[in-house]
Structures are given as structure tokens and as C-alpha cells.
Short mmCIF file of C-alpha atoms in Angstrom, two decimals:
data_model
loop_
_atom_site.label_atom_id
_atom_site.label_comp_id
_atom_site.label_asym_id
_atom_site.label_seq_id
_atom_site.Cartn_x
_atom_site.Cartn_y
_atom_site.Cartn_z
CA MET A 11 124.91 113.57 95.14
CA LYS A 12 123.89 114.50 91.63
CA ILE A 13 121.52 111.76 90.44
CA LEU A 14 120.16 111.14 86.93
CA LEU A 15 116.93 109.11 86.81
CA LEU A 16 116.23 107.44 83.47
CA ALA A 17 113.11 105.73 82.14
CA ASN A 18 111.55 105.19 78.73
CA GLN A 19 108.73 107.66 79.49
CA PRO A 20 109.89 109.42 82.68
CA GLU A 21 106.89 111.74 82.93
CA ARG A 22 104.57 108.68 83.03
CA THR A 23 106.71 106.41 85.22
CA THR A 24 105.13 106.58 88.67
CA ARG A 25 107.95 104.69 90.35
CA LEU A 26 110.56 107.13 89.02
CA ARG A 27 108.53 110.10 90.25
CA MET A 28 108.24 108.55 93.71
CA PHE A 29 111.99 107.96 93.89
CA ARG A 30 112.59 111.54 92.77
CA GLY A 31 110.52 112.95 95.63
CA THR A 32 112.27 110.82 98.23
CA LEU A 33 115.76 111.57 96.91
CA GLN A 34 115.07 115.30 96.82
CA SER A 35 113.77 115.18 100.40
CA GLN A 36 117.04 113.49 101.38
CA GLY A 37 119.04 116.39 99.97
CA HIS A 38 120.15 115.06 96.58
CA GLU A 39 120.21 116.96 93.31
CA VAL A 40 117.91 114.98 91.02
CA ILE A 41 117.77 115.30 87.23
CA VAL A 42 114.89 113.77 85.26
CA PRO A 43 115.22 114.32 81.50
CA SER A 44 112.28 114.37 79.11
CA PHE A 45 112.82 112.83 75.68
CA GLY A 46 109.80 114.08 73.72
CA THR A 47 109.54 110.85 71.73
CA ARG A 48 108.63 107.18 72.04
CA ASN A 49 111.28 106.07 69.55
CA TRP A 50 113.67 103.70 71.34
CA ILE A 51 116.65 104.60 69.16
CA SER A 52 116.18 108.31 69.79
CA ILE A 53 115.68 107.79 73.54
CA ALA A 54 118.83 105.64 73.73
CA ARG A 55 120.86 108.30 71.95
CA GLN A 56 119.48 111.14 74.08
CA ALA A 57 119.97 109.23 77.35
CA LYS A 58 123.66 108.67 76.62
CA ARG A 59 124.18 112.27 75.54
CA MET A 60 122.49 113.61 78.67
CA THR A 61 124.59 111.35 80.86
CA LEU A 62 127.77 112.69 79.27
CA ASP A 63 126.51 116.28 79.51
CA HIS A 64 125.35 116.18 83.15
CA LYS A 65 128.09 113.84 84.46
CA PRO A 66 126.03 112.67 87.46
CA ASP A 67 127.45 110.83 90.43
CA VAL A 68 124.76 108.17 89.98
CA VAL A 69 122.60 107.01 87.09
CA HIS A 70 119.48 105.15 88.26
CA ILE A 71 117.89 103.21 85.38
CA PHE A 72 114.24 102.10 85.58
CA ASN A 73 113.99 99.13 83.24
CA VAL A 74 111.73 98.23 80.30
CA PRO A 75 112.66 98.29 77.54
CA ASP A 76 116.19 97.41 78.68
CA VAL A 77 117.63 97.55 75.15
CA ILE A 78 117.55 101.36 75.38
CA TYR A 79 120.43 101.21 77.86
CA HIS A 80 122.66 98.87 75.85
CA GLY A 81 126.27 100.01 76.22
CA PHE A 82 125.70 102.16 79.31
CA ALA A 83 128.46 100.34 81.15
CA GLY A 84 130.91 101.95 78.74
CA LEU A 85 129.99 105.43 80.03
CA ARG A 86 131.29 104.70 83.53
CA GLY A 87 134.00 107.19 84.43
CA ARG A 88 133.31 109.44 81.43
CA GLY A 89 129.63 110.04 82.18
CA TYR A 90 128.83 108.71 85.65
CA LYS A 91 130.46 107.15 88.70
CA ARG A 92 127.90 104.60 89.91
CA LEU A 93 124.97 102.74 88.32
CA ILE A 94 121.73 101.53 89.92
CA TYR A 95 119.44 99.18 87.99
CA ASP A 96 115.78 99.21 89.01
CA TYR A 97 114.32 95.87 87.92
CA ARG A 98 110.66 96.82 88.11
CA SER A 99 109.37 94.31 85.56
CA PRO A 100 110.70 91.13 83.88
CA TRP A 101 110.97 92.46 80.34
CA GLY A 102 112.12 89.10 78.98
CA VAL A 103 109.04 87.31 80.31
CA GLU A 104 106.82 90.11 79.01
CA PHE A 105 108.47 90.11 75.57
CA ALA A 106 108.06 86.33 75.31
CA GLN A 107 104.28 86.67 75.44
CA THR A 108 104.42 88.22 71.97
CA PHE A 109 107.68 86.94 70.49
CA LEU A 110 107.97 83.58 72.28
CA ALA A 111 111.38 82.08 73.07
CA PRO A 112 113.40 84.26 70.65
CA GLY A 113 111.88 87.38 72.21
CA LYS A 114 112.69 86.17 75.71
CA ALA A 115 116.31 85.46 74.78
CA PHE A 116 116.65 88.86 73.10
CA ALA A 117 115.23 90.86 76.03
CA GLU A 118 116.99 88.91 78.77
CA ARG A 119 120.34 89.55 77.11
CA PHE A 120 119.94 93.25 77.93
CA GLU A 121 118.55 92.55 81.41
CA ARG A 122 121.68 90.54 82.15
CA GLU A 123 123.93 93.28 80.74
CA LEU A 124 122.43 95.90 83.07
CA ALA A 125 122.34 93.63 86.13
CA GLU A 126 126.01 92.77 85.67
CA ALA A 127 126.98 96.42 85.11
CA ALA A 128 125.07 97.80 88.11
CA ASP A 129 126.72 98.62 91.42
CA VAL A 130 123.40 98.08 93.21
CA ILE A 131 120.03 96.68 92.11
CA THR A 132 116.60 97.79 93.30
CA THR A 133 113.37 95.91 92.65
CA VAL A 134 109.73 95.71 93.73
CA ASN A 135 109.21 92.30 95.33
CA GLU A 136 110.76 88.95 96.20
CA PRO A 137 109.97 87.09 92.94
CA LEU A 138 111.68 89.85 90.94
CA GLU A 139 114.59 89.81 93.39
CA LYS A 140 115.02 86.09 92.73
CA LYS A 141 114.74 86.61 88.96
CA VAL A 142 117.33 89.39 88.73
CA LYS A 143 119.74 87.46 90.96
CA GLU A 144 119.89 84.83 88.20
CA TYR A 145 121.88 87.41 86.22
CA ALA A 146 124.04 88.76 89.05
CA PRO A 147 123.99 86.39 92.04
CA GLN A 148 126.62 88.33 93.98
CA LYS A 149 124.89 91.71 93.68
CA LYS A 150 122.99 93.27 96.57
CA VAL A 151 119.29 93.66 95.72
CA HIS A 152 117.08 96.07 97.70
CA ILE A 153 113.28 95.65 97.66
CA VAL A 154 111.32 98.91 97.34
CA PRO A 155 107.58 98.10 97.04
CA ASN A 156 105.09 100.17 95.06
CA TYR A 157 103.12 101.78 97.87
CA PRO A 158 101.10 105.03 97.48
CA GLN A 159 101.89 108.35 99.09
CA ARG A 160 99.97 109.24 102.23
CA SER A 161 98.61 112.28 100.42
CA PHE A 162 96.60 109.97 98.16
CA CYS A 163 94.26 109.34 101.10
CA GLN A 164 94.42 112.86 102.53
CA LYS A 165 93.53 114.98 99.48
CA VAL A 166 90.08 113.86 98.38
CA ASP A 167 87.80 115.88 96.08
CA GLU A 168 84.14 116.09 97.02
CA ILE A 169 81.89 114.44 94.41
CA ASP A 170 78.67 113.85 96.33
CA GLY A 171 75.46 113.70 94.31
CA GLY A 172 74.94 114.35 90.63
CA GLU A 173 76.28 111.82 88.18
CA TYR A 174 78.19 110.07 90.96
CA ALA A 175 75.21 109.54 93.28
CA VAL A 176 74.81 105.96 94.52
CA GLN A 177 72.05 104.26 96.47
CA PRO A 178 72.81 103.14 100.03
CA GLY A 179 74.27 99.64 99.97
CA LYS A 180 74.56 99.75 96.17
CA GLY A 181 78.00 101.22 95.67
CA PRO A 182 79.65 100.41 92.34
CA ILE A 183 82.31 97.84 91.60
CA ILE A 184 85.28 99.93 90.45
CA PHE A 185 88.12 99.12 88.07
CA ILE A 186 90.95 101.61 87.62
CA GLY A 187 93.57 101.31 84.93
CA ARG A 188 94.29 100.67 81.30
CA VAL A 189 91.41 99.25 79.28
CA CYS A 190 93.14 96.33 77.59
CA THR A 191 93.29 92.55 77.50
CA GLN A 192 96.31 92.38 79.81
CA GLU A 193 94.44 94.23 82.58
CA GLY A 194 91.39 92.00 82.21
CA ILE A 195 88.79 94.08 80.38
CA GLY A 196 87.27 90.93 78.89
CA LYS A 197 86.83 89.39 82.33
CA LEU A 198 85.35 92.62 83.69
CA LEU A 199 82.69 92.74 80.97
CA GLU A 200 81.94 89.08 81.58
CA LEU A 201 81.39 89.83 85.28
CA ALA A 202 79.18 92.82 84.48
CA ARG A 203 76.92 90.63 82.37
CA ALA A 204 76.80 88.01 85.13
CA ILE A 205 75.96 90.58 87.85
CA PRO A 206 73.56 92.98 86.07
CA GLU A 207 72.10 94.30 89.33
CA ARG A 208 75.34 96.16 90.19
CA GLU A 209 77.05 99.06 88.44
CA PHE A 210 80.63 98.68 87.25
CA TRP A 211 82.67 101.89 86.96
CA ILE A 212 85.73 101.99 84.73
CA VAL A 213 88.21 104.76 85.52
CA GLY A 214 90.84 104.64 82.81
CA GLY A 215 91.32 104.29 79.10
CA GLY A 216 93.70 103.25 76.37
CA PRO A 217 94.15 103.42 72.60
CA PHE A 218 91.65 100.60 72.03
CA ALA A 219 89.20 101.45 74.84
CA ARG A 220 86.40 102.39 72.44
CA TYR A 221 86.83 99.08 70.64
CA TYR A 222 86.59 97.05 73.86
CA LEU A 223 83.68 99.05 75.25
CA TRP A 224 81.52 99.76 72.21
CA ARG A 225 79.10 96.96 73.15
CA LYS A 226 79.47 97.20 76.92
CA PRO A 227 76.50 96.18 79.09
CA ALA A 228 74.16 98.91 80.34
CA ASN A 229 75.46 98.54 83.91
CA VAL A 230 79.02 99.54 82.90
CA ARG A 231 79.97 103.23 83.12
CA ASN A 232 83.13 104.41 81.42
CA LEU A 233 84.41 107.48 83.30
CA GLY A 234 87.68 107.72 81.39
CA TRP A 235 90.93 108.88 82.95
CA GLN A 236 90.43 111.12 85.99
CA PRO A 237 92.77 113.42 87.97
CA HIS A 238 94.60 111.50 90.67
CA GLU A 239 93.01 113.54 93.48
CA LYS A 240 89.55 112.67 92.12
CA VAL A 241 90.33 108.94 91.97
CA ALA A 242 90.33 108.66 95.77
CA ALA A 243 86.88 110.28 95.89
CA LEU A 244 85.54 107.86 93.28
CA LEU A 245 86.97 104.94 95.21
CA GLY A 246 85.17 106.24 98.28
CA LYS A 247 81.90 105.39 96.50
CA ALA A 248 82.91 101.79 95.79
CA SER A 249 81.46 98.71 97.42
CA LEU A 250 84.34 96.71 96.00
CA CYS A 251 87.49 97.28 93.92
CA LEU A 252 88.37 94.87 91.14
CA ILE A 253 91.56 93.65 89.47
CA PRO A 254 90.28 91.07 86.93
CA ARG A 255 93.49 89.89 85.26
CA GLU A 256 93.83 86.51 83.59
CA GLU A 257 96.71 84.33 84.76
CA ASN A 258 99.79 84.32 82.51
CA ALA A 259 103.58 84.10 82.67
CA LEU A 260 103.77 87.48 84.44
CA THR A 261 101.46 86.46 87.30
CA PRO A 262 104.24 85.12 89.59
CA TYR A 263 105.99 88.51 89.38
CA SER A 264 102.85 90.63 89.86
CA THR A 265 102.29 90.73 93.61
CA ASP A 266 100.63 92.75 96.34
CA LYS A 267 103.90 94.68 96.66
CA SER A 268 104.08 95.69 93.00
CA VAL A 269 100.55 96.61 91.83
CA TRP A 270 100.05 100.33 92.47
CA LYS A 271 96.26 100.38 92.27
CA LEU A 272 95.92 97.38 94.59
CA ASN A 273 97.80 99.27 97.28
CA GLU A 274 95.82 102.45 96.65
CA TYR A 275 92.57 100.51 97.11
CA LEU A 276 93.79 98.95 100.35
CA ALA A 277 95.09 102.29 101.68
CA LEU A 278 91.52 103.61 101.45
CA GLY A 279 90.24 100.63 103.42
CA LYS A 280 88.41 99.06 100.48
CA ILE A 281 87.77 95.38 99.84
CA VAL A 282 89.80 94.27 96.83
CA VAL A 283 89.01 91.18 94.77
CA ALA A 284 91.88 90.34 92.42
CA SER A 285 93.01 87.63 90.04
CA GLY A 286 96.22 87.23 88.06
CA VAL A 287 98.12 88.52 91.11
CA THR A 288 100.33 86.59 93.54
CA MET A 289 100.01 87.20 97.28
CA ILE A 290 103.31 87.68 99.12
CA GLU A 291 101.98 89.20 102.32
CA LYS A 292 98.57 88.53 103.84
CA ARG A 293 96.71 91.85 103.85
CA LYS A 294 93.41 92.87 105.38
CA ASN A 295 90.59 93.22 102.84
CA LEU A 296 92.57 91.61 100.01
CA VAL A 297 91.00 88.58 98.33
CA ILE A 298 93.04 86.92 95.57
CA VAL A 299 91.41 84.11 93.60
CA PRO A 300 91.90 82.30 90.28
CA SER A 301 90.23 84.24 87.47
CA ARG A 302 87.73 81.41 86.98
CA ASP A 303 86.42 82.11 90.51
CA LEU A 304 86.03 85.88 90.19
CA GLU A 305 82.25 85.93 89.99
CA ARG A 306 81.87 83.86 93.15
CA ALA A 307 84.45 85.98 95.00
CA VAL A 308 82.79 89.23 93.94
CA ARG A 309 79.35 88.03 95.04
CA ASP A 310 80.72 86.71 98.35
CA ASN A 311 82.41 90.01 99.18
CA LEU A 312 79.94 92.59 97.85
CA LEU A 313 77.80 92.76 100.95
CA ARG A 314 80.39 92.34 103.69
CA GLU A 315 82.00 95.25 105.48
CA PRO A 316 85.75 95.83 105.18
CA GLU A 317 87.85 94.79 108.15
CA PRO A 318 88.84 97.78 110.32
CA MET A 319 92.41 98.89 109.58
CA ASP A 320 94.98 99.34 112.34
CA ARG A 321 98.03 101.57 111.96
CA GLU A 322 100.30 98.61 111.14
CA ASP A 323 97.98 97.51 108.31
CA TYR A 324 98.71 100.55 106.15
CA ARG A 325 101.48 100.56 103.54
CA PHE A 326 102.73 103.93 102.28
CA TRP A 327 105.71 104.98 100.18
CA ASP A 328 107.52 106.63 103.08
CA LEU A 329 108.11 103.14 104.49
CA ASN A 330 110.73 102.94 101.73
CA ASP A 331 112.66 106.03 102.87
CA ARG A 332 115.14 104.07 104.98
CA VAL A 333 115.81 101.50 102.25
CA ILE A 334 116.35 104.17 99.60
CA LYS A 335 118.75 105.99 101.91
CA GLU A 336 120.66 102.73 102.45
CA VAL A 337 120.86 102.14 98.70
CA TYR A 338 122.53 105.48 98.05
CA GLU A 339 124.73 105.39 101.14
CA SER A 340 126.05 101.99 99.99
CA LEU A 341 127.56 103.68 96.92
#
């Protein structure tokens, strides 16, 4: 099959890149366009033009913002044969956090349009499956969790000593991701002040990172964004990995199957303390608590050893190979 994968920022959409690798390994011709802009109107126009130019057998849309794909149903036959809608995030719920009920109604209109137009729907977890079925109850929905590649654990840079040296039994508490309110930077700094005897390492950044971190405590180190192969080595130094999100309307949809970094932490056998995340499957070394209990949970888990991992405890992307094959064979 000739397959066109579409996302707002395809080069930065991890889930799209993972699908691309699997589909190519299964013998498909995969096209991933680059738009060179963040302007929604321009992306929408380019996406439609590329669909008409390439005439793929399948267009696989990775949602958010869904408005970009308004009118895509009208290209069926002229531009593509089959449509897959990947409902990776509830854009309506997300939009409502800023624009309240009118924003939710606006965004969910386009979610519904795509769900109804799709031949098949893919998503990340059970809460999102239930949500998207509100728009298209008769459609088949396939769950494809966000698990890391095995190579994430196999290709590890060596960073012993130097600026990354740690004392025995005093490994840092590590946070990886965007430095912003939504990812819990305020809660992280609060924890750092409450636990001054431990170092907190931040691996990440964002447009307002300097603003959030300009008065950070002395025990917080900002390492900035790092190459993916180096991230595993940094995590190897950690005593504990942290996801300090505050609870909000997105929490029911953010689960252990959907949070990339949570699954990367667990794949390396690390203890993970998280808030603002919903547990779907009980996992070794994963501790999920309300954000108000983060300090207690961090202190309780800092000194304990991770549970040994058995083969069946690991979750990697290749577990999705069979499901992805079924999705495309169903077309």
C-alpha cells in the first residue's frame, strides 16, 4: 500500500515516526510530508494538495489540531481510498482548558467530523477509545499504546564521571520533558525546595523555561534538551523518575499506556512516581498518587530498590506490530 501519514508537525510527532517504522518494516510505501510552517491554514492547504498529488491508498491522520483536516472526507476517491483517524489526544477537552465550553464545542465538531469520515480509528488507551466512540459508536477502534522502541534501552551513551558524577545512594530525581505548567514545573520546584538534600535534574526545555527556572533552588540542575541516546544514560543515574503533573480535565485520558516518558522510565527498570496520570494497568515500579501527596511518595520511594523486572513486565513498541498489521489488513 501507499500510505500518507499526516500530522501538524510530523518531524516532531513521535507516534507518527513509530508508525512509519512499523509500516515500512511491513512492506508499505510510506510518505511523510514536511510543511515548513506552524500556520494551521497553510498546513491544511498543503496537506490537501499533497493528498491529491500523491493519491495514496490510505491517509492516516494523527489528530490535534483536528481543524486542519476539515473537509478531508471530500477528497475520498479523488485523493485517497481509505482514511484512518488516530485519536491520540482529546483536542476538545484540551481546548476547553483555555477557551471553556465554546472552545470544547468548536474542537469537538472537527473530532466528530474525522471520526465519522474514518474507515478505521486508532487510539492510545481505553479512555480515549470510549471518548472517540461517542462520535462514531459503530466504528472499530484499535488501541496502539505509546511504548518505546527496544533500542532505547540498548543504545546507551557512557557518561560516567565529570559533571554527571553522583555519590553512591544519592542519585538524582529526574524529570524529562517540556518545562511548562502543564507538565508540572511548579510542583517540581516545590518538591525541590521541600527535599533540599537531593538533586533534581531537568532534561528538557521550552519557550518559557528560563522564566520558570530563573529562581530555581540550588539543588535543581537544568540540563536542557539532550540527544535521545543520551537520555537513557542520564536515566541510568537516577534514583527516581518524576512526573509531577497537577490533576485537570485531561488526567482521565493520560494513562500509563499513553505517556511516552513514563514507559521509557519503566523500560529502564526505574521507579516512577507520577501524579496527574491515570493507571489502567498495574505496572512494576510505577507509583501514581494525587499531586498533593507527591512529597510523601517521593520520600517513601527514594531509598527502596526497584522491583526486578521479568520478561512479561516490559512494554515495547513492537508489541503493537500485530495490531497495526490488523488495522491495515482490515482496509
